[in-house]
XYZ file of C-alpha atoms in Angstrom:
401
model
C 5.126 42.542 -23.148
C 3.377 40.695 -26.002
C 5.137 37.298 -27.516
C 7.123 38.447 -29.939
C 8.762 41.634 -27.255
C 9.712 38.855 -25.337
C 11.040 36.096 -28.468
C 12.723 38.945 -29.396
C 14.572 40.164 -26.421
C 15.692 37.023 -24.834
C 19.008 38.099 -24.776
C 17.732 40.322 -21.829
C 16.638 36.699 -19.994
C 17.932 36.400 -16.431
C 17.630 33.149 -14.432
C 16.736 33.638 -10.496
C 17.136 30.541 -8.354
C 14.942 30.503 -4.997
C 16.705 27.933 -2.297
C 14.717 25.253 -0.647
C 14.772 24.420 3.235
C 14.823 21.313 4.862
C 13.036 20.637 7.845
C 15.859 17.858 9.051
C 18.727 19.580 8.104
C 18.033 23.484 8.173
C 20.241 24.163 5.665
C 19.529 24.640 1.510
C 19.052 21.517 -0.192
C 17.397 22.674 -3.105
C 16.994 25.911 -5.513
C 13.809 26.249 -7.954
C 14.461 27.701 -11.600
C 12.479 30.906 -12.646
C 13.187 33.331 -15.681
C 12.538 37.229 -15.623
C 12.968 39.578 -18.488
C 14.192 42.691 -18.009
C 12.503 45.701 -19.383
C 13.623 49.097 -19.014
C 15.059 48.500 -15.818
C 11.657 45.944 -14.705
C 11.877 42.584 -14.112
C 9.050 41.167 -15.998
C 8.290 36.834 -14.552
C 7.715 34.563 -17.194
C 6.512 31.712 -14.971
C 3.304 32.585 -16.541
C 4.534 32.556 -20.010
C 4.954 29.075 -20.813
C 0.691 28.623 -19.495
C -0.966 31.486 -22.162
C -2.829 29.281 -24.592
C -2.768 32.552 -26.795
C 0.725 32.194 -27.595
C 1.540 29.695 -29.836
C 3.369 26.374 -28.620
C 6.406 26.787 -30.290
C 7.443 30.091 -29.152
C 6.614 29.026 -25.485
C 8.727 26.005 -25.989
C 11.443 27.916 -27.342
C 11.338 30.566 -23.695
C 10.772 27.170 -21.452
C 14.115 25.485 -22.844
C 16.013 29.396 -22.850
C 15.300 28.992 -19.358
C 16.692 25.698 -18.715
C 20.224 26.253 -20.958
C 20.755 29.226 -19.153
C 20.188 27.598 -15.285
C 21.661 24.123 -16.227
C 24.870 26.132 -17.591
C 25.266 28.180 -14.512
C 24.703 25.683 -12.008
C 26.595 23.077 -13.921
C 29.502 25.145 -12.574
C 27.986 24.901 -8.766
C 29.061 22.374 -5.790
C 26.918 19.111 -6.143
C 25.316 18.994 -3.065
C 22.124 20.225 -3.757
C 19.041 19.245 -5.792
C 17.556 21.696 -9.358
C 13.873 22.507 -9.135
C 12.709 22.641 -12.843
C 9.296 23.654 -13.655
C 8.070 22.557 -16.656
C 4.218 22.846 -18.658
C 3.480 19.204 -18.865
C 0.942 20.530 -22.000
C 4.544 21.597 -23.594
C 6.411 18.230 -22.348
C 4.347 16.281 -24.585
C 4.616 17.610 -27.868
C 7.975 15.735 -28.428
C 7.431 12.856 -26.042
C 9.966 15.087 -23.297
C 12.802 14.035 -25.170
C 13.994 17.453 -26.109
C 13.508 18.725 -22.532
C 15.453 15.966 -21.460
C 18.246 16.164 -23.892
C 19.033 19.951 -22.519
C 18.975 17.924 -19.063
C 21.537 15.883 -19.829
C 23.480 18.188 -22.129
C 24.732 19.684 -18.410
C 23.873 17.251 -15.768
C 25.917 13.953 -16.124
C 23.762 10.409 -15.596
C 24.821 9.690 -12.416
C 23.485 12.944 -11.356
C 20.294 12.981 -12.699
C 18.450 12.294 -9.280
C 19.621 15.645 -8.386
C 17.038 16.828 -10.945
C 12.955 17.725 -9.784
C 10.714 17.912 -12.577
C 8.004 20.338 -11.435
C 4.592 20.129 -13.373
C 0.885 20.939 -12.651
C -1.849 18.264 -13.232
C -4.588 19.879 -12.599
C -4.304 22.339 -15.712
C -2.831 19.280 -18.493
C -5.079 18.757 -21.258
C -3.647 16.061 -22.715
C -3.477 12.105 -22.833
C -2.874 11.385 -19.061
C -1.164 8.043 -19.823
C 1.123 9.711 -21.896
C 2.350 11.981 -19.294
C 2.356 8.888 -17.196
C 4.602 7.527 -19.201
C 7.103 10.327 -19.706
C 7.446 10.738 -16.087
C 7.912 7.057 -15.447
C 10.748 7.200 -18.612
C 12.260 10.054 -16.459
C 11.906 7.938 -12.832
C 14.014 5.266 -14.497
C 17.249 7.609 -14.520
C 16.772 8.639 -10.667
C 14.763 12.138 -11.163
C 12.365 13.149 -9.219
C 8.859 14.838 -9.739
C 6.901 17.167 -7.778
C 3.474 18.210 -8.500
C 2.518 21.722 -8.154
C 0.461 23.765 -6.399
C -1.802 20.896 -4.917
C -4.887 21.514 -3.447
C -8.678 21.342 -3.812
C -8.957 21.522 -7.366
C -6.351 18.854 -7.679
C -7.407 15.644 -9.101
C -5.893 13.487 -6.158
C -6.219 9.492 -8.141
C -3.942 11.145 -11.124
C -1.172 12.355 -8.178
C -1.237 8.582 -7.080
C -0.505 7.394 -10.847
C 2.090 9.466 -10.779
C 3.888 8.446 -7.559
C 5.378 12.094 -7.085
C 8.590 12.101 -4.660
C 7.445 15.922 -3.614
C 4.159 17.685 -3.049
C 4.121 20.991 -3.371
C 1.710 23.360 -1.263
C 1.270 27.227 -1.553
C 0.176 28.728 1.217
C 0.999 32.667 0.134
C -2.905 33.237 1.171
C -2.996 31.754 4.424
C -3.830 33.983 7.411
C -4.507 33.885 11.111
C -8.528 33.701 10.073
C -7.947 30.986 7.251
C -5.660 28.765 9.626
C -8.574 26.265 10.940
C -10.117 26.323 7.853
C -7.565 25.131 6.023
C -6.554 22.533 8.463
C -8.556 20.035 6.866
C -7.363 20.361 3.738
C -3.804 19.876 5.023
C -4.504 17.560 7.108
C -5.756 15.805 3.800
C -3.071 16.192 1.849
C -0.479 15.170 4.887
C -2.091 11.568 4.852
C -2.019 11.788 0.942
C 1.412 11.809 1.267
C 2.339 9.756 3.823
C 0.346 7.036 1.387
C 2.565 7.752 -1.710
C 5.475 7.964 0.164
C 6.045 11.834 -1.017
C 7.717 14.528 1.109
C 5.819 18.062 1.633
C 7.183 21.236 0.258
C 5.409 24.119 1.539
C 5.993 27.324 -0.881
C 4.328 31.013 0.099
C 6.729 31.217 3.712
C 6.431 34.962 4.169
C 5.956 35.225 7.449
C 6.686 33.213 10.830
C 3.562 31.704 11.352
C 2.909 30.911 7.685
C 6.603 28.327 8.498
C 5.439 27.305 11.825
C 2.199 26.076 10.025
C 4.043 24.333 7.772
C 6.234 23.000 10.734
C 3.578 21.600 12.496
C 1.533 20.732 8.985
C 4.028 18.177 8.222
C 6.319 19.452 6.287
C 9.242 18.570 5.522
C 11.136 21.251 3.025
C 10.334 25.080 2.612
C 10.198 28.086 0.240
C 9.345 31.623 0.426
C 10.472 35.169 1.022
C 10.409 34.769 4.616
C 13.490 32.329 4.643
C 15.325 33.302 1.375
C 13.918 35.658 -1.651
C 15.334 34.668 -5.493
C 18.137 35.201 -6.350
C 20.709 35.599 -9.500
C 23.188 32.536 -7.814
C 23.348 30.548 -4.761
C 23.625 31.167 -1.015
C 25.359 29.486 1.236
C 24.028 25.986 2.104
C 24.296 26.704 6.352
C 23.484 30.772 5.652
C 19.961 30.167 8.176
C 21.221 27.066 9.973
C 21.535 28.784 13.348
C 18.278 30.781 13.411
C 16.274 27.936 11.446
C 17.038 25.956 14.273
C 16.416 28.536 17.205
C 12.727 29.119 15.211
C 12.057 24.987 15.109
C 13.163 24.845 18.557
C 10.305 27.492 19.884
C 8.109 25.744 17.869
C 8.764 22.810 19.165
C 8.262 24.122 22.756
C 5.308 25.479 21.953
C 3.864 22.201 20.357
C 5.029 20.288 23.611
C 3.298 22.503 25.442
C -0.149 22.328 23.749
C 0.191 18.703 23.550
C 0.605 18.399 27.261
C -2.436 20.867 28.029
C -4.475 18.967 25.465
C -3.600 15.605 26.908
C -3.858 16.579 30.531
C -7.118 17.691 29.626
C -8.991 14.709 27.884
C -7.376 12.231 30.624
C -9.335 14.186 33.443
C -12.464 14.540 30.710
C -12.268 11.084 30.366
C -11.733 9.775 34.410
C -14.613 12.219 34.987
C -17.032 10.628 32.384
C -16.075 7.070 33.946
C -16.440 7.927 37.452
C -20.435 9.461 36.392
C -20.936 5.840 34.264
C -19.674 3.428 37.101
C -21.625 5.342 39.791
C -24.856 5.026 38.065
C -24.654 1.713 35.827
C -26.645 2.829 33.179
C -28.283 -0.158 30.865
C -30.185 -0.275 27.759
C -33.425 -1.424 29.454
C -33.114 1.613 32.054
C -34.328 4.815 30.268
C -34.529 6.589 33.523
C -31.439 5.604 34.401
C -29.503 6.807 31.155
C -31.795 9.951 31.902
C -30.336 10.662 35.262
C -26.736 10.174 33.968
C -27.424 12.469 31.129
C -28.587 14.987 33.270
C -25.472 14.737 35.398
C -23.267 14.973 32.170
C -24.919 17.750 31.797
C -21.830 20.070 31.357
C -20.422 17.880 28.931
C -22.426 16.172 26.876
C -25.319 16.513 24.487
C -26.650 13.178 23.433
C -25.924 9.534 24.912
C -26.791 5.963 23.827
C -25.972 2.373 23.923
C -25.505 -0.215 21.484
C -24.711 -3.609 21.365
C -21.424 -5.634 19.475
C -22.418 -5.344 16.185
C -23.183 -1.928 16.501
C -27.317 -2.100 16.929
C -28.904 0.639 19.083
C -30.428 -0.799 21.908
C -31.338 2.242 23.767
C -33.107 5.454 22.281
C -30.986 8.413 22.012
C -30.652 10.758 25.584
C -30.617 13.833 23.443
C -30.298 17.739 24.446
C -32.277 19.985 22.883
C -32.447 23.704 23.930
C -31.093 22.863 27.335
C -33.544 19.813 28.042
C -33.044 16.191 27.572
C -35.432 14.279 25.726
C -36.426 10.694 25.425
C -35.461 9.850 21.500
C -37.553 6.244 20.409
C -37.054 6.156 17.105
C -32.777 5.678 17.380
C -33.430 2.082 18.751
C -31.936 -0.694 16.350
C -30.782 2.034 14.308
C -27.002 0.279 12.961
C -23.719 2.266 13.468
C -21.009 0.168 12.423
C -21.080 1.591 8.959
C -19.124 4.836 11.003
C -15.358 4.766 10.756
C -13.438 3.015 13.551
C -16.968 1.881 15.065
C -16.277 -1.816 14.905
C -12.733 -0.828 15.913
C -13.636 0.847 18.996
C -15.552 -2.056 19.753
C -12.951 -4.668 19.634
C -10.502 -2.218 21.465
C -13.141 -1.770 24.484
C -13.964 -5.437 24.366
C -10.228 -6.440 24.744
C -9.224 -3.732 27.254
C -12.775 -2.993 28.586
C -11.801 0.418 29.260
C -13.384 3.919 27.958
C -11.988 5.339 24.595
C -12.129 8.698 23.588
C -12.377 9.475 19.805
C -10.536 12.304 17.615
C -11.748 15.693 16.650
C -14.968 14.686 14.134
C -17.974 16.581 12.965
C -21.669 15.529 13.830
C -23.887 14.474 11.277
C -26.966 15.223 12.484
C -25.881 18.780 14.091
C -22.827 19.331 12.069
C -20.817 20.646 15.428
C -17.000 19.377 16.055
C -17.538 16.722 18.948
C -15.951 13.650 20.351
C -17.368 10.388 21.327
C -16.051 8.968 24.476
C -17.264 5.015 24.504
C -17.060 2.483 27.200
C -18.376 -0.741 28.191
C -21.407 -1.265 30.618
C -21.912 -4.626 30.599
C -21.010 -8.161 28.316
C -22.464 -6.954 24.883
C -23.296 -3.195 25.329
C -21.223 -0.230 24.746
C -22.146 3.380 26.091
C -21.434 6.554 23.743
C -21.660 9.648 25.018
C -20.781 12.303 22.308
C -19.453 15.672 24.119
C -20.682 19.036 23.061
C -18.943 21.800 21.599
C -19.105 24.384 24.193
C -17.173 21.609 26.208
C -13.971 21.362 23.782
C -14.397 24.971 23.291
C -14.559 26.174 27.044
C -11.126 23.732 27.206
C -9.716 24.312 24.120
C -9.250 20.703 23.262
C -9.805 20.746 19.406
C -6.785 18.157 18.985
């Protein structure tokens, strides 16, 4: 349907409401607002309405706020204990400053429950004045509602999210699959510590299958949304209607987490005992190549380069390096500097104090751009051993945590 079939059949407008999941709680805490059209028995969505540039502002303005009377007026008539979802084109918002989006707000919802209201807006696709969005949603903050930005991801510009101080971050993950999962782990993994910086909660939207929920379970989340849990609908559910089977669901999960956590840990404590067993044996020292040569060669199962450097992070041996399944004698590493590298000088103060081996997280190599892990450890006043592990290692026993 073209802009006017739809201006001029919006008496045909029905309101769906899709409920929100809490991770704590497992009950509905929440319902998004959507509008559909119907058309000769089809239900045409006009979430995409208020975003086509070819229509002209005002008659997208005029479906946006249709939308809102309509939900505000029906769930104006609902219990209280739940929060309204309301997503809005921050291009739109802007044209009168918000304040007629807000008036319809507060035409239905009294002041002392505003907080129960979530603005939902994009920022990666406004065009306008940033600061004047900024200040909008600050104007809006001041009465106790909440934003959340939408669909955040890659293309998101992440320093305009921290202007905004967002209370919810919303996440689609509608195209994940079994092949995209590790992929995308980054990129989660990202946007967990994102929010854990802003203080925001994660909403993950897209749940249409089990493990597309369990990801979000274990991804940090903290509410969810999606066909999997609880399609639209034309009113509300009942708030406890997946209580019992949420929980079973979180408790396998669970299980299964505890599980992979124990493997994972069992497995890098007897890694790491090996590794310090091999180092004490043999002593290696910076002024030893031969003797860094023989430990490499008995490490070598598990590692593919070794070094040492001093305090400050100074090479002060060459590199022990394998290439195509022999060791070689690498010169040109010596006084190379490595504190520069994350949690170096860290790792240094934490071996110094407990002068003990540490083992590093999951990171990728620069110079052969395989996942590894460092394990360090002291071998003697001012020198540190690293000896990064290989690949086929963590692969062979699956620790990738």
């Amino acid at each position: 349907m073209d802009a006017i079939d739809v201006l001029t059949n919006l008496e045909k407008l029905k309101v769906y409401y899709q409920p929100i999941f809490s991770a704590d709680e497992h009950v509905v805490i929440a319902y998004e607002v959507s509008g559909k059209l119907i058309d000769n028995e089809e239900l045409i969505n006009l979430n995409t309405f208020a975003y086509d540039d070819d229509i002209p502002e005002e008659y997208r303005v005029e479906v946006e706020h249709k939308i809102l009377h309509l939900a505000l007026s029906q769930l104006a008539e609902e219990s209280k204990d739940f929060d309204i979802y309301l997503p809005c084109n921050a291009n739109l918002l802007i044209l009168d400053y918000g304040e007629s989006f807000f008036e319809i707000i507060k035409k239905y919802i009294p002041e002392e429950e505003l907080s129960r209201i979530v603005l939902v807006i994009s920022e990666h696709n406004f065009n306008g004045e940033f600061r004047q969005l900024n200040n909008i949603i600050r104007y809006y903050q001041t009465y106790g509602m909440k934003i959340a930005i939408n669909q955040v991801g890659s293309e998101s510009h992440w320093d305009y999210i921290k202007t905004l101080s967002p209370n919810i971050l919303k996440l689609d993950i509608e195209q994940l699959s079994y092949q995209s999962w590790g992929e995308q782990n980054d990129l989660f993994t990202s946007l967990g510590k994102l929010a854990r910086k802003i203080g925001a909660n994660m909403l993950f939207e897209g749940i249409d299958k089990e493990y597309k929920l369990q990801f979000a379970w274990k991804n940090g989340g903290r509410y969810y949304q999606g066909k999997y849990l609880a399609d639209v609908h034309t009113g509300t559910i009942p708030r406890d209607q997946l209580k019992k089977s949420f929980k079973e669901r979180c408790q396998q999960f669970i299980s299964t987490e505890k599980r992979l956590l124990e493997d994972n840990y069992n497995a890098l404590k007897n890694l790491q005992t090996t590794l310090e067993k091999y180092v004490q044996r043999i002593k290696p020292s910076s002024d030893n190549t031969d003797q860094l040569l023989a430990l490499a060669k008995e490490l070598d199962a598990y590692s593919f380069r070794l070094y040492i450097c001093d305090g400050e992070g100074f090479q002060t041996s060459p590199n022990i390096m394998c290439i195509d399944k022999k060791w070689h004698i690498q010169e040109e590493a010596v006084n190379k500097n490595w504190s520069w590298r994350p949690y170096f000088l860290k790792t240094i103060i934490e071996m110094r104090n407990d002068q003990s081996g540490v083992l590093s997280d999951l990171y990728s190599d620069i110079d052969t751009g395989e996942l590894t892990r460092t394990f360090s450890i002291p071998v003697n006043v001012n020198e540190y051993l690293f000896i990064d592990i290989s690949y086929d290692y963590l692969y062979n026993h699956n620790i990738f945590r």
